[in-house]
Every structure is written in structure tokens, then in C-alpha cells.
XYZ file of C-alpha atoms in Angstrom:
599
model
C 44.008 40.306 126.842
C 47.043 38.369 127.097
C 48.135 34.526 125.315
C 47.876 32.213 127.561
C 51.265 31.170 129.630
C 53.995 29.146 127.421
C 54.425 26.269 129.389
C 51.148 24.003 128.978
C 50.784 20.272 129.099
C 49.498 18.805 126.090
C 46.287 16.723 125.205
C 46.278 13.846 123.608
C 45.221 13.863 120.491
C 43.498 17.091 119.941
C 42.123 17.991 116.695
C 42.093 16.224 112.979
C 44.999 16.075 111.580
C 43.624 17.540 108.499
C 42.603 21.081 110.134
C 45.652 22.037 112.384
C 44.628 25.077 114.634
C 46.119 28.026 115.466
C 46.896 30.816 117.787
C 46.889 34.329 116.467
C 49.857 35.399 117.693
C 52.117 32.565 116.272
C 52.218 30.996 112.784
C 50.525 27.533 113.401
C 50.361 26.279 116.887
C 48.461 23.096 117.525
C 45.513 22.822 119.628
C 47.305 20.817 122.066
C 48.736 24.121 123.285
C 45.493 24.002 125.523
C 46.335 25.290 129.363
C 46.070 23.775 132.299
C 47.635 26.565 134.462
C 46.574 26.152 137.978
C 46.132 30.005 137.466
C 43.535 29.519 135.089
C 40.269 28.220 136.580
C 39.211 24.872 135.578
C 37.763 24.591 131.835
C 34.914 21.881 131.323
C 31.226 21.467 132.602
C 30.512 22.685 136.162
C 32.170 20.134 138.412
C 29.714 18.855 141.386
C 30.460 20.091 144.856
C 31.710 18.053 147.943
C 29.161 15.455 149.462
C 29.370 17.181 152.668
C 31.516 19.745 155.164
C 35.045 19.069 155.284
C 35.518 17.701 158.545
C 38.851 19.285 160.068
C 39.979 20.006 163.140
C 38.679 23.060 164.556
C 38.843 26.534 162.782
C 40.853 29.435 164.426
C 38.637 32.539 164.731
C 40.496 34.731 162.146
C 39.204 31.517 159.588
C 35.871 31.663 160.464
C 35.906 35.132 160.553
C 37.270 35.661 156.728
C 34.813 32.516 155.514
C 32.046 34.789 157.100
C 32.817 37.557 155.007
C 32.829 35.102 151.884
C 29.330 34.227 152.491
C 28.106 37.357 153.627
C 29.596 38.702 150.058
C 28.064 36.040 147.808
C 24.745 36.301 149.735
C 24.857 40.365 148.824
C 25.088 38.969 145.408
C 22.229 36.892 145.428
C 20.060 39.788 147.317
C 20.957 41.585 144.463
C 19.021 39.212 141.617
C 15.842 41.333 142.782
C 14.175 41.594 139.231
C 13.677 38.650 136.312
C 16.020 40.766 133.981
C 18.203 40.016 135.985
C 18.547 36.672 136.865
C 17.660 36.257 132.735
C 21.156 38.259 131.936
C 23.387 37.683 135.312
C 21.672 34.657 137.091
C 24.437 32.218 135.652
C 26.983 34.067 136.755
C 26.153 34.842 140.624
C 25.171 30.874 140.550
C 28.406 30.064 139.413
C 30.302 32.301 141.814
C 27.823 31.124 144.918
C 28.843 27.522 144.280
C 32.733 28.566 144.566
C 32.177 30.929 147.333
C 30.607 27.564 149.132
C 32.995 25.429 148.656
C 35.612 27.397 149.639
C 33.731 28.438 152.904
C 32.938 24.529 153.629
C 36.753 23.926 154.612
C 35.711 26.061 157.834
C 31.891 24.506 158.582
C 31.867 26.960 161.768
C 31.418 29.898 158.927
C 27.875 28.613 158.318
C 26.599 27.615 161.842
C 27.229 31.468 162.241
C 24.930 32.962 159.199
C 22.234 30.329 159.296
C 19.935 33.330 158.233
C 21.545 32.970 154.510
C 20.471 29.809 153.839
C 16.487 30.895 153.414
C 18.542 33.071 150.695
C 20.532 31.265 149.053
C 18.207 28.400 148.670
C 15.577 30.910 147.251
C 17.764 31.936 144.893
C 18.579 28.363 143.837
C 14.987 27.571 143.016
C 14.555 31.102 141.290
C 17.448 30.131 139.170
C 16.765 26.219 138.632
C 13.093 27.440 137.476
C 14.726 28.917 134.237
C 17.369 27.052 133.832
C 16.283 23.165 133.302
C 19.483 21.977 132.921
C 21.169 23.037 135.844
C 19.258 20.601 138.407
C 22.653 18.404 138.920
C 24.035 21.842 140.113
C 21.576 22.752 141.943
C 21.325 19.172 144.186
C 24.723 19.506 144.134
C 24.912 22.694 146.080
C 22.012 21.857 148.278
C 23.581 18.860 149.319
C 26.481 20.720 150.374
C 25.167 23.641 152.338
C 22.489 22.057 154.003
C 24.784 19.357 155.384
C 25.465 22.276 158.176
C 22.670 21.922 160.807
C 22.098 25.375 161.424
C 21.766 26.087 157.568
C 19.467 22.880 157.108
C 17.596 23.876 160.188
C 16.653 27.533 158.965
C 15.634 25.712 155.648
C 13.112 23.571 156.932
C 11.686 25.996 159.155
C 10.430 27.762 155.836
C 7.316 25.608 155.133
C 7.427 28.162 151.955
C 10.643 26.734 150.560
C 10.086 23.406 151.395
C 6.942 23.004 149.350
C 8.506 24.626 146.998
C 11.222 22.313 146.483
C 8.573 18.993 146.362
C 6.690 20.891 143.772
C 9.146 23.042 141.498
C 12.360 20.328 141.702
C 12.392 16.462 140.256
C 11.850 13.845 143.376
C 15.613 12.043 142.833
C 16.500 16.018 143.510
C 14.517 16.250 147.130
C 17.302 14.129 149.203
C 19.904 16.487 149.118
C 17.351 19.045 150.584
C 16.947 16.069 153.200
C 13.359 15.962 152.708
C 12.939 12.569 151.027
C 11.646 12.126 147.567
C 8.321 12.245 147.927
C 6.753 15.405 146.674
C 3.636 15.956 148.672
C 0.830 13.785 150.136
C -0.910 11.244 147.973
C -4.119 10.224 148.649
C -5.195 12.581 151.821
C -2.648 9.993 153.757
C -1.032 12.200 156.949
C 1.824 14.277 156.610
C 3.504 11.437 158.382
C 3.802 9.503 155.382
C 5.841 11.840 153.229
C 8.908 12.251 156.115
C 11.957 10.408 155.234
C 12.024 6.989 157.095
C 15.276 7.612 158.355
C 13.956 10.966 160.749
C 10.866 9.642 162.074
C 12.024 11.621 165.894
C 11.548 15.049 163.135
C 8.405 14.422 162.054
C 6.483 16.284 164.669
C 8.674 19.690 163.985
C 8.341 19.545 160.336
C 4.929 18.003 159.983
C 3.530 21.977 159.512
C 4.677 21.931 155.693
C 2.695 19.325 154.498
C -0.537 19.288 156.297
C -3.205 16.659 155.366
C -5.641 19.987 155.009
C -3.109 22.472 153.086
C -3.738 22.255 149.015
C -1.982 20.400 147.438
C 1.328 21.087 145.618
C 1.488 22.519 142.364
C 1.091 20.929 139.416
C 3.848 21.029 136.326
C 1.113 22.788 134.430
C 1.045 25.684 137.588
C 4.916 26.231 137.104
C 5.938 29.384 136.259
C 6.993 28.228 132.888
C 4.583 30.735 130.335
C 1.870 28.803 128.809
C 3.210 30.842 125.708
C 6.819 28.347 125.351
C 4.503 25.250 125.617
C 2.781 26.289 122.741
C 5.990 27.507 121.083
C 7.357 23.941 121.466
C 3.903 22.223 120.413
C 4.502 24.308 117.158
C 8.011 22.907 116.570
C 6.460 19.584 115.437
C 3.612 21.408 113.582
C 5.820 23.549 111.392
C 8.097 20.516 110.648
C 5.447 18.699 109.732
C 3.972 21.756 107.810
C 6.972 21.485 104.964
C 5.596 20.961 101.733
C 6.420 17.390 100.009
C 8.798 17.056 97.904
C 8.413 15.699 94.407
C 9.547 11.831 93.637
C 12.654 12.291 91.510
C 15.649 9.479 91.520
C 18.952 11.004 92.717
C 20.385 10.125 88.822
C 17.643 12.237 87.521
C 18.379 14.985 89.807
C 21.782 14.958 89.232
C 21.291 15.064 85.425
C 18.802 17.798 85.516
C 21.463 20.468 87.012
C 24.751 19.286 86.944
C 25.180 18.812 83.065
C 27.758 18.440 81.528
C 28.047 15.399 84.285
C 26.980 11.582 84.141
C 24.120 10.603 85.750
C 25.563 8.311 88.918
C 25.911 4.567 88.570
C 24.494 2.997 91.590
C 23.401 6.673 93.404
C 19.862 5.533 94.960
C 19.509 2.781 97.350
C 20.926 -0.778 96.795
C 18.764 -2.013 99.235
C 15.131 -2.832 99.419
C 15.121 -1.466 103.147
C 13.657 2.408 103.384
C 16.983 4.359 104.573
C 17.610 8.280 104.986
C 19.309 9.676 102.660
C 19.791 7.204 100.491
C 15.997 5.981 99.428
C 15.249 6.347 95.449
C 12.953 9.005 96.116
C 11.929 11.754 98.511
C 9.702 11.166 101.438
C 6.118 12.936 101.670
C 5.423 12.564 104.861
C 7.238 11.408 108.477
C 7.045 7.766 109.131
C 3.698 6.706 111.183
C 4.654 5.411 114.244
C 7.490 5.436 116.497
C 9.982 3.351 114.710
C 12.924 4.958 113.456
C 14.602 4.682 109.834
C 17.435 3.090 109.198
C 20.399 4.863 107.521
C 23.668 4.083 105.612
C 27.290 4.384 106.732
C 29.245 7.499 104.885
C 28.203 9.831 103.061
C 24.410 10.772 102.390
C 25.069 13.110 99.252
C 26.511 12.108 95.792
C 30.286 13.407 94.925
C 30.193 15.693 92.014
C 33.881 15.949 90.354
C 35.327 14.114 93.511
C 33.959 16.370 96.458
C 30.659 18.101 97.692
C 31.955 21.539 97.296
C 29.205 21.622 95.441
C 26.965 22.055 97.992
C 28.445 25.500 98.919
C 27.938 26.968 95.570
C 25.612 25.200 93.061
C 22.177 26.168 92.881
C 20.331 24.345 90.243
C 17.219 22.424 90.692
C 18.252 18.961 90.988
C 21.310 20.241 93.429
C 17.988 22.096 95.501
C 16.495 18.855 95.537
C 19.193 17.194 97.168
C 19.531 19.703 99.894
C 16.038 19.516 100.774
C 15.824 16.153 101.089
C 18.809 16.045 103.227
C 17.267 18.723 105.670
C 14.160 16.074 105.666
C 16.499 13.370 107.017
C 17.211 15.480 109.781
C 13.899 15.999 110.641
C 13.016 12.841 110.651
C 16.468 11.657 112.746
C 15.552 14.249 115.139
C 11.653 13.153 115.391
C 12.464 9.275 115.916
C 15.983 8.487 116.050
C 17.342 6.531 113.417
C 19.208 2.594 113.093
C 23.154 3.098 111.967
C 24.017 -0.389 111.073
C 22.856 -2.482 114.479
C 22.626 0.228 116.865
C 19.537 2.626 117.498
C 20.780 6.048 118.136
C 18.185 8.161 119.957
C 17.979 11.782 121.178
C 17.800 12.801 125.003
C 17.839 16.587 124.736
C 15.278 17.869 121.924
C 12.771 18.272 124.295
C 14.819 20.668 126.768
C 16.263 22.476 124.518
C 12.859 23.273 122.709
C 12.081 24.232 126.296
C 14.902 26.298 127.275
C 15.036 28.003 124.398
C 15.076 31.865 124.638
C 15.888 34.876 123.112
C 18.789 36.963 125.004
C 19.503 40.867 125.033
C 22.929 41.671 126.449
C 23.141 41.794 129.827
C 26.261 43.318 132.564
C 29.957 43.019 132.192
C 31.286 39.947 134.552
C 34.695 41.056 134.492
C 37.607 39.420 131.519
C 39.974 36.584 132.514
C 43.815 37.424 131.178
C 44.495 34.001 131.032
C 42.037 33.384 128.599
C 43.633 30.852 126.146
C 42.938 32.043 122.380
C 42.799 29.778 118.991
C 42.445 30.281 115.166
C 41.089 27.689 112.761
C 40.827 27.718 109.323
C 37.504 29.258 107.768
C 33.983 26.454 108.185
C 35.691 24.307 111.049
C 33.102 25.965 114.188
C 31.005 22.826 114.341
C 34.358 20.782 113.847
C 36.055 22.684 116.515
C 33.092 22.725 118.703
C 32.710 19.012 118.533
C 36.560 18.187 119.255
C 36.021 20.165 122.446
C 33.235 18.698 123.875
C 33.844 15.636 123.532
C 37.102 16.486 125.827
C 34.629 16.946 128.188
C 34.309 20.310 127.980
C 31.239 22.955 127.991
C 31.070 24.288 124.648
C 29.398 27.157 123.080
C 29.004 27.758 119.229
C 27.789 30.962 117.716
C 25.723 30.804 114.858
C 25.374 33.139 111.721
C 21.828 33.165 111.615
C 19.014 34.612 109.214
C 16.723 37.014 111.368
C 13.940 36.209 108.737
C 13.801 32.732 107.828
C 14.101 30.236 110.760
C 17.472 28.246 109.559
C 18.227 30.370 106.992
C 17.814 28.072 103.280
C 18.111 24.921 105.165
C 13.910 23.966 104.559
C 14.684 25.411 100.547
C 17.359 23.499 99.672
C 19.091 27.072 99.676
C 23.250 26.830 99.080
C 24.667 25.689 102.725
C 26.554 28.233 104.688
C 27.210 28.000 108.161
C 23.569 28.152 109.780
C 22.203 25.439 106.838
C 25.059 23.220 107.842
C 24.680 23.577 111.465
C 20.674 22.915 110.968
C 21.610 19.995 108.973
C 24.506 18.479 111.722
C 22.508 19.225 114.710
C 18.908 19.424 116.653
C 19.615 22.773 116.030
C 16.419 23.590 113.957
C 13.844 22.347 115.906
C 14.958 25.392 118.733
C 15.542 28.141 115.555
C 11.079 27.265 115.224
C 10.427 27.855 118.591
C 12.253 30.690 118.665
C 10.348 32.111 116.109
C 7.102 31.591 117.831
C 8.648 33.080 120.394
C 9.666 35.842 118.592
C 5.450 36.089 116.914
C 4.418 35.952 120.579
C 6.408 39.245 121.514
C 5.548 40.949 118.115
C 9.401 41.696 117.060
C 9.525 43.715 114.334
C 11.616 44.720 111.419
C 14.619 46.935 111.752
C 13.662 50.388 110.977
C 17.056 50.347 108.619
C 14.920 48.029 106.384
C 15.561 48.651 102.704
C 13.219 47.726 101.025
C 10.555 48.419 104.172
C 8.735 45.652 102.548
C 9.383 41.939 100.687
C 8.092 42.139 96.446
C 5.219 40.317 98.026
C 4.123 40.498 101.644
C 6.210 41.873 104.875
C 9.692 40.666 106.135
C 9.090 38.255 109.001
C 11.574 38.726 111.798
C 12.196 36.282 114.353
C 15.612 37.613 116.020
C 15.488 41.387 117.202
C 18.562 43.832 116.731
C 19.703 43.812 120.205
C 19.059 40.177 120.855
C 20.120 36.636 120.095
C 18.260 32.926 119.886
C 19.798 30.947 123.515
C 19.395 27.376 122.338
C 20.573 24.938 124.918
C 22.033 21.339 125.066
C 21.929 21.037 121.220
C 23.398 17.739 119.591
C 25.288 16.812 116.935
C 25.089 13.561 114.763
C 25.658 14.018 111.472
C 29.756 14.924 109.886
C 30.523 17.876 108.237
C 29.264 19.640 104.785
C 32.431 18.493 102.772
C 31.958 14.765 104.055
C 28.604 14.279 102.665
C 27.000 14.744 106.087
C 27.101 10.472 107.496
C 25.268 10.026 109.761
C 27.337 9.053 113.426
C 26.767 6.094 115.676
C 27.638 8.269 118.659
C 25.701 11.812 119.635
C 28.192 15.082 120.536
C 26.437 17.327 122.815
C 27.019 21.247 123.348
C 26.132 23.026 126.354
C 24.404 25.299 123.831
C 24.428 27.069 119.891
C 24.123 30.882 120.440
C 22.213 32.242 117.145
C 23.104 36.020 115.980
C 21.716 38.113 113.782
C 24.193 40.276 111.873
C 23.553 43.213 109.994
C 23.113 42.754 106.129
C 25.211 45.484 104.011
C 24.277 43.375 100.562
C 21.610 44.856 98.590
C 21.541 41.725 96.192
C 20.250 39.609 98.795
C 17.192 38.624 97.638
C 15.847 36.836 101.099
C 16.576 39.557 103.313
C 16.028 43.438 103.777
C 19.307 45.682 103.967
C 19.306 46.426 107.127
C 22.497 47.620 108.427
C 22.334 51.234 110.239
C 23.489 53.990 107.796
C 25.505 56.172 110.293
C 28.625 54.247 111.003
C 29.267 55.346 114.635
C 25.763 53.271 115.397
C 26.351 50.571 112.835
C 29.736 49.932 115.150
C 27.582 50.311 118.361
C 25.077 47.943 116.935
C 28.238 45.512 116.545
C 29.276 45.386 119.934
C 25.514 45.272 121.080
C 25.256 41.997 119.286
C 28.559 40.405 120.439
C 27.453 41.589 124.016
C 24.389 39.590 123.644
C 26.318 36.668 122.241
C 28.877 36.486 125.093
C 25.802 36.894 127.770
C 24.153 33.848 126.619
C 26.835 31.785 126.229
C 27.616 32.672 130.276
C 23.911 32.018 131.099
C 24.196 27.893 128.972
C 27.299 27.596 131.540
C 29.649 27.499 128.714
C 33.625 28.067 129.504
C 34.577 27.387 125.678
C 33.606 30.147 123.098
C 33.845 29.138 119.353
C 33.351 32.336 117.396
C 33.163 32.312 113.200
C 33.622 35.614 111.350
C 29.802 36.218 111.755
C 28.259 38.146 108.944
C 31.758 38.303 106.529
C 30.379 36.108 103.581
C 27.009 36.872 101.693
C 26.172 39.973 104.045
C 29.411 41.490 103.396
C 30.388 42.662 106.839
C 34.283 43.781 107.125
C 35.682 41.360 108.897
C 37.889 44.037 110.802
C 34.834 45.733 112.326
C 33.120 42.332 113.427
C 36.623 41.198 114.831
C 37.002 44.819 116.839
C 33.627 44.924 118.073
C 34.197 41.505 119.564
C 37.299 42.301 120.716
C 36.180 45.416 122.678
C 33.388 42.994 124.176
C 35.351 40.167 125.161
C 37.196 41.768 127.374
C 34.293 42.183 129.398
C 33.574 38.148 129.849
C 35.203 35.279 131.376
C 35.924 32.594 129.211
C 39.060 29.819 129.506
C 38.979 29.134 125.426
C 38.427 31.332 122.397
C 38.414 29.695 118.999
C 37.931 31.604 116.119
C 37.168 30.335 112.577
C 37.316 32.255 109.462
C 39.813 35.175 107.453
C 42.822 36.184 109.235
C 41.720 39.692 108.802
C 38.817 39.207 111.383
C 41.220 36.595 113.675
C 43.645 39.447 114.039
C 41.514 41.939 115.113
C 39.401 40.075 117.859
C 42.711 39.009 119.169
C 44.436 42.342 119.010
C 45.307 43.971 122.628
């Protein structure tokens, strides 16, 4: 893969000061190296297509010609989603290229009046695709609005009663108009089919009356959809296992402190100076969630106390009263994420916990797209993903961070009060959690099992509980982020980040002295490599199906599981290759940087 072209306008204001990125190639270039080559294709969430057809003079015959080929080619593509494995692994990207092929082909609108038979396809394919993936509705209108704005397409369209019941039952009503078929979603009431036609076709009513009679059945229900009855309970058991965590014992944050951190001074002023109830900063840990709906308030900075002027110790001490604070600072996520939470005068609230509980999935690796050489690669100092990731999105970009997960406890030691590495952190910033749980009851639904490299087979006391198979990572979509960073005392923000998605990997444990966890690397090296790139294929095939065209990668498994950092940097390497992405970051040792970016 080659660095990205030299000349590149810069962006204003791109990173902290305080964490100056880097290329690989060069000693310490800033992040505001970021391309905009018009040979690169546009970074940033999936812009929506044109309103309608361009309307230009007409088309010479060697135009319509080629833009009849275009469609004809994407439509092949779509044909070829025949099987839910399928759309699962390459659904994204055929959607992606389908709304490009489109919009290219609308600057000749004679291309469609000649392949009207596509759009029963392509609009097939669109609900197929929409039916899995939640959050691509704006995408979806978007594309629909554009197509069908050619008669013969919208024609062929509403001919299929099929489809267009369908659409009424399977899409949101603000989403039926740019299928031109109104918003209302079927009958009410026994009322004729006269009553759901758009008032502004009342002469159409007649030829399109046939897919709504007032006999037919009537549309189905949200609790019909396709959508498993298995991933509503999953996300019904996100609330029960949170609210399953054992209470924590009263202690005052001075007591705690003393308890663990001795030779140090019990803090002056450490538990709350007010007599209002605020997370993180109340004298005492809470038993239970709040009753009710009304979210807590919380204080501005930092919701941890500074040991020896920094929180570094949060990375490495491990006594009780250090536990203690941990655990309590997991709880005030929990309860942010539950009911939102009052920063000063302003409510913040979530708008995406629900749909990504929903969307979440677990991912095996799916087909090759093709690389990009004008992928634009970046190196950041070690613990800056989250960091990175943020800075990115909020440029307006679609963002995907990988996570170094724990395939047997959901969020790692994030519940435990365990030492924070990157998945504790990122549980502890984010929404993140709440997904991690329903993908483990996703995970108990398909009975996953242990690897068979195990060692030992079997826990002291019990059985290892897996959640994240070998070949397979945790998709968790449209995750936010509202609290700061592990070395700021985690504050709480007045403004939510959000991510087109956190992509959750397993990697292979080489450290017998992990207590939590079985060994579990393979033994023969030629498969422990394979079982490398396997993982990193998975990784880059979810982050293509969450729409994400920024890839922030840590050194994944090259800290307490004692991966090399050169074999996790060449397996991804040899993967990316493989996937189309416009930004690479990497965080962590310059041993793995330089090997993912080696060419």
C-alpha cells in the first residue's frame, strides 16, 4: 500500500496538542496531513443522493448505452446477495457501490427508462439490506428517492403489490414518500384502500388500489419482522444483567484511599461538597439504580481522586480501596447510560443505546472488497484509540474503533474494578458495555464454545464462559462517547461523540499467568499466524458492514496477553490490503506500527 500523495490541504485544528500523530513512514507528521485528493474517494458518513434525475439535455446513445452497462453491472451484484451470509459479510459493500453506480447513471435518466425491470431488484435488495441494518434507513430513502424519480423504474415498483406492502410494513412512515406511496402504512380501521393513497395522486388510485385491499390482512406487525425473537431477549437481558451487579459496600472515598494506597494521606475534601446525590462524586457507593426516570446529576472534571498528581494509578494499582473506586466508576456509567445524567444546567441524554443493543452482532470474516492505494495511514502514541477515534468523528467522519476485548468476561474487569486497559476504559467512556451483554447472550443463544487450545480445559472452579468465538468478532454499532479519557479522571462531557461503530476482537492469549482467562493461543505457529489474519479479516469486515471509512487500529493483544507485536502488525498488514478504507490510525509500539504499514 502506498502513503498517501504529498500535497494535502490541511484541517483546522486536528488533534490535541498534547498527542501529536504520526505517519509511519516519517518521523512526526501531524494529523493535519489528512487528504483530500480528488483521487481518493470522499472520507466521512455516506453522503445522501440527489433529490431527483439530473435534468440535461438529451443523452447521445453511446451515454445511455455505457450508463446501461453500469446498471446492468451493479444489478448482477445485487442478484448475487442470494444467501443471508452474504448480505451479513458483503451486503454493505454492494449497497455502497449500488448507491454510486446510481448516481452516476442519473446524469443520463434515459439509462433507467431502458432497464425498468431492475428496479423490482434493486429495491428488493434495499429492503433485504435495511432489515439488518437499522441504521442505514437515511440511505436507504435516500436512494429510493432517487431511482424511483424515473417513471419507468417507479412504475415497475408499484406494480409489485409484494414490495409495496413491504415497504409500509418493514420501513418507518417519514421513509414511505420517497417510495411515493405516502406515509401511511396500511389501512386503519377497515377504511378503503382509497384512504391510504397520497392526496396528491388521487387519478392513481384505481391502478394501485390492488396492494392494499380493504379484504387483504393486514400488514405486519414490528413483532412479525424478521428480527429473531432471540436479539429481543438478548437486549431485554442487557438491563437485567446491569441490574444483576452485586452492591457495593458504603465506604467514603478517604477511607478507600487509605485502605490501599498507604503510605498516602487520606484526601481533604475527596467526597461530595454538596448535599445533591452526584455520580461519581457521592460519599458512598450506590446499591441500586435510581427509581424513576430522572437522571443524576454529576460534577465538572474529574470523577477519580489524583494519587501523587495523576491517575496512572488506575492502570496499575490493584488494592482494595483502588478496586473500589473502579467499580464504582463503572456504576456511574451504568447509570449515565440508563437515564442520562445533569452536567451543570444541561440534561445530556442518549439516542442510540437502544439500536445499538439491537444491531448488535457477532461477525465472521467475510470476502475481500478489493484495497484502496490511496489509503492515508497514521501512528499515535500507545492508549490514544478512543482519543483518536473521537477527534475524527467529530470532523464528521464515520469512524470505526477496534477493541481488545476479553472473550470470557463481557468488558473484560470493567464490572470488578479490575486494572483499566483498553476494553475497561472504552466500557467506562462509552455505551459500549451495554452491546458487549448482549453479545454475550447472543453468544449463550448459539452455544459458542471454548477454544480447543484451552489450557487449562477448565477454570479452578466451574467452565470458561466464552462469548466471542475464534473466527469471529462483537459488531457493535452507533456507540457513544461521553466521558474523557483514563488519565483525565474520566469527566463527564456536556456534548455526546458518536462512532459509526466499536469492533470487539478477541486475541489469542500466550500468558499462562493470566488468571481470568484460559491460554488459548494455537500451539503450531503456521495456524497461530492463520488464526491472526482470520481475526483481522473479521475485524476489517465489520467495520465495512457499520459503513465506516476511518479504521483506528491499537496493537490488539501486545500488553497482558503477550502477543508480538510484529506478528499482529503483519497479519493486519497482509489483510488490509484486501479492504477499502480512506484512514488508518494505529496506536501503540512502533514495532507493531511498522509492520502493519510495511509494503
Amino acid at each position: 500500500m502506498g502513503d498517501a500523495p504529498a500535497k494535502k490541504p490541511a484541517v483546522k485544528n486536528p488533534v490535541p496538542a498534547s498527542s501529536p500523530p504520526q505517519k509511519v513512514s516519517k518521523p512526526e507528521p501531524e494529523i493535519a496531513k489528512v487528504a483530500e485528493n480528488p483521487t481518493v474517494k470522499e472520507v466521512g458518513r455516506p453522503r445522501r443522493a440527489p433529490s431527483q434525475l439530473s435534468e440535461t439535455c438529451e443523452s447521445s446513445p453511446e451515454e445511455i448505452a455505457a450508463m446501461v452497462e453500469v446498471l446492468n453491472s451493479c444489478v448482477e451484484r445485487v442478484r448475487s446477495i442470494d444467501k443471508p451470509v452474504k448480505m451479513e459479510n458483503e451486503g454493505s459493500v454492494v449497497f455502497k457501490q449500488l448507491r454510486l453506480d446510481c448516481q452516476k447513471a442519473a446524469k443520463v435518466p434515459e439509462a433507467f427508462e431502458s432497464t425498468a425491470s431492475h428496479a423490482v431488484v434493486v429495491v428488493a435488495f434495499m429492503l433485504d439490506f435495511v432489515k439488518r441494518n437499522k441504521n442505514f434507513v437515511p440511505q436507504v430513502r435516500a436512494l429510493a428517492e432517487l431511482v424511483l424519480r424515473a417513471p419507468a423504474w417507479s412504475a415497475a415498483f408499484k406494480a409489485d403489490t409484494s414490495l409495496t406492502k413491504r415497504v409500509c410494513s418493514e420501513l418507518p412512515p417519514d421513509a414511505h414518500a420517497a417510495f411515493g406511496l405516502g406515509t401511511e402504512p396500511a389501512v386503519q380501521g377497515g377504511g378503503s384502500a382509497a384512504t391510504t393513497a397520497p392526496a396528491s395522486e388521487p387519478a392513481t388510485v384505481p391502478a394501485t388500489a390492488p396492494a392494499a385491499p380493504a379484504d387483504s390482512p393486514p400488514p405486519a406487525s414490528k413483532a412479525s419482522e424478521p428480527t429473531p425473537a432471540s436479539m429481543a431477549d438478548a437486549v431485554a437481558n442487557v438491563d437485567r444483567a446491569v441490574d444483576s451487579t452485586p452492591p457495593q459496600r458504603k465506604m467514603p472515598y478517604a477511607r478507600r484511599a487509605s485502605r490501599s494506597l498507604s503510605p498516602v494521606k487520606p484526601m481533604k475534601g475527596a467526597a461530595s461538597t454538596s448535599e445533591e446525590t452526584s455520580v461519581g462524586r457521592s460519599n458512598s457507593l450506590p446499591r441500586s439504580r435510581p427509581t424513576g426516570e430522572q437522571a443524576r446529576t454529576v460534577t465538572r472534571g474529574s470523577q477519580l481522586p489524583s494519587f501523587g498528581g495523576g491517575f496512572e494509578w488506575v492502570l496499575k494499582a490493584n488494592g482494595s480501596g483502588e478496586r473500589e473506586l473502579r467499580r464504582q466508576v463503572a456504576t456511574d456509567t451504568i447509570l449515565a447510560c440508563k437515564n442520562g445524567y445533569k452536567l451543570g444546567d444541561k440534561l445530556v441524554c442518549f439516542k442510540c443505546v437502544k439500536e445499538m443493543c439491537e444491531g448488535t452482532r457477532l461477525v465472521a470474516a467475510g470476502s475481500p472488497v478489493g484495497g484502496d492505494a490511496h489509503t492515508s495511514w497514521f501512528k499515535h502514541p500507545p492508549g490514544k484509540a478512543v482519543e483518536v477515534a473521537v477527534h475524527r468523528a467529530r470532523a464528521n467522519l464515520s469512524v470505526a474503533v477496534v477493541n481488545a476485548a476479553s472473550a470470557y468476561s463481557a468488558g473484560g474487569g470493567f464490572m470488578h474494578g479490575g486494572r483499566h486497559a483498553l476494553e475497561e476504559s472504552m466500557c467506562t467512556q462509552t455505551t459500549l458495555y451495554r452491546s458487549l451483554v448482549a453479545g454475550r447472550e447472543i453468544a449463550k443463544s448459539k452455544g459458542v464454545q471454548v477454544s480447543r487450545h484451552a489450557v487449562p480445559p477448565k477454570p479452578r472452579h466451574g467452565v470458561w464462559q466464552c462469548h466471542i468465538p475464534e473466527g469471529e468478532v462483537i459488531l457493535s454499532p452507533k456507540v457513544e462517547v461521553f466521558r474523557g479519557g483514563t488519565l483525565e479522571g474520566y469527566p463527564f462531557w456536556d456534548k455526546i461523540v458518536e462512532l459509526s461503530a466499536v469492533v470487539s476482537v478477541a486475541m489469542p492469549n500466550c500468558n499462562p499467568d493470566v488468571s481470568d482467562a484460559p491460554q488459548d493461543m494455537p500451539r503450531d505457529f503456521g495456524e497461530y499466524r492463520s488464526l491472526l489474519r482470520k481475526k483481522f479479516t473479521a475485524v476489517c469486515t465489520a467495520a465495512a458492514l457499520a459503513g465506516a471509512n476511518v479504521l483506528v487500529v491499537p496493537d490488539l493483544g501486545c500488553g497482558v496477553y503477550r502477543n508480538d507485536p510484529q506478528e499482529v502488525g503483519g497479519a493486519f498488514q497482509d489483510v488490509i490490503t484486501s479492504f477499502s478504507f480512506d484512514e488508518i490510525h494505529l496506536t501503540g509500539s512502533e514495532e507493531f506500527a511498522k509492520a502493519a504499514k510495511a509494503s
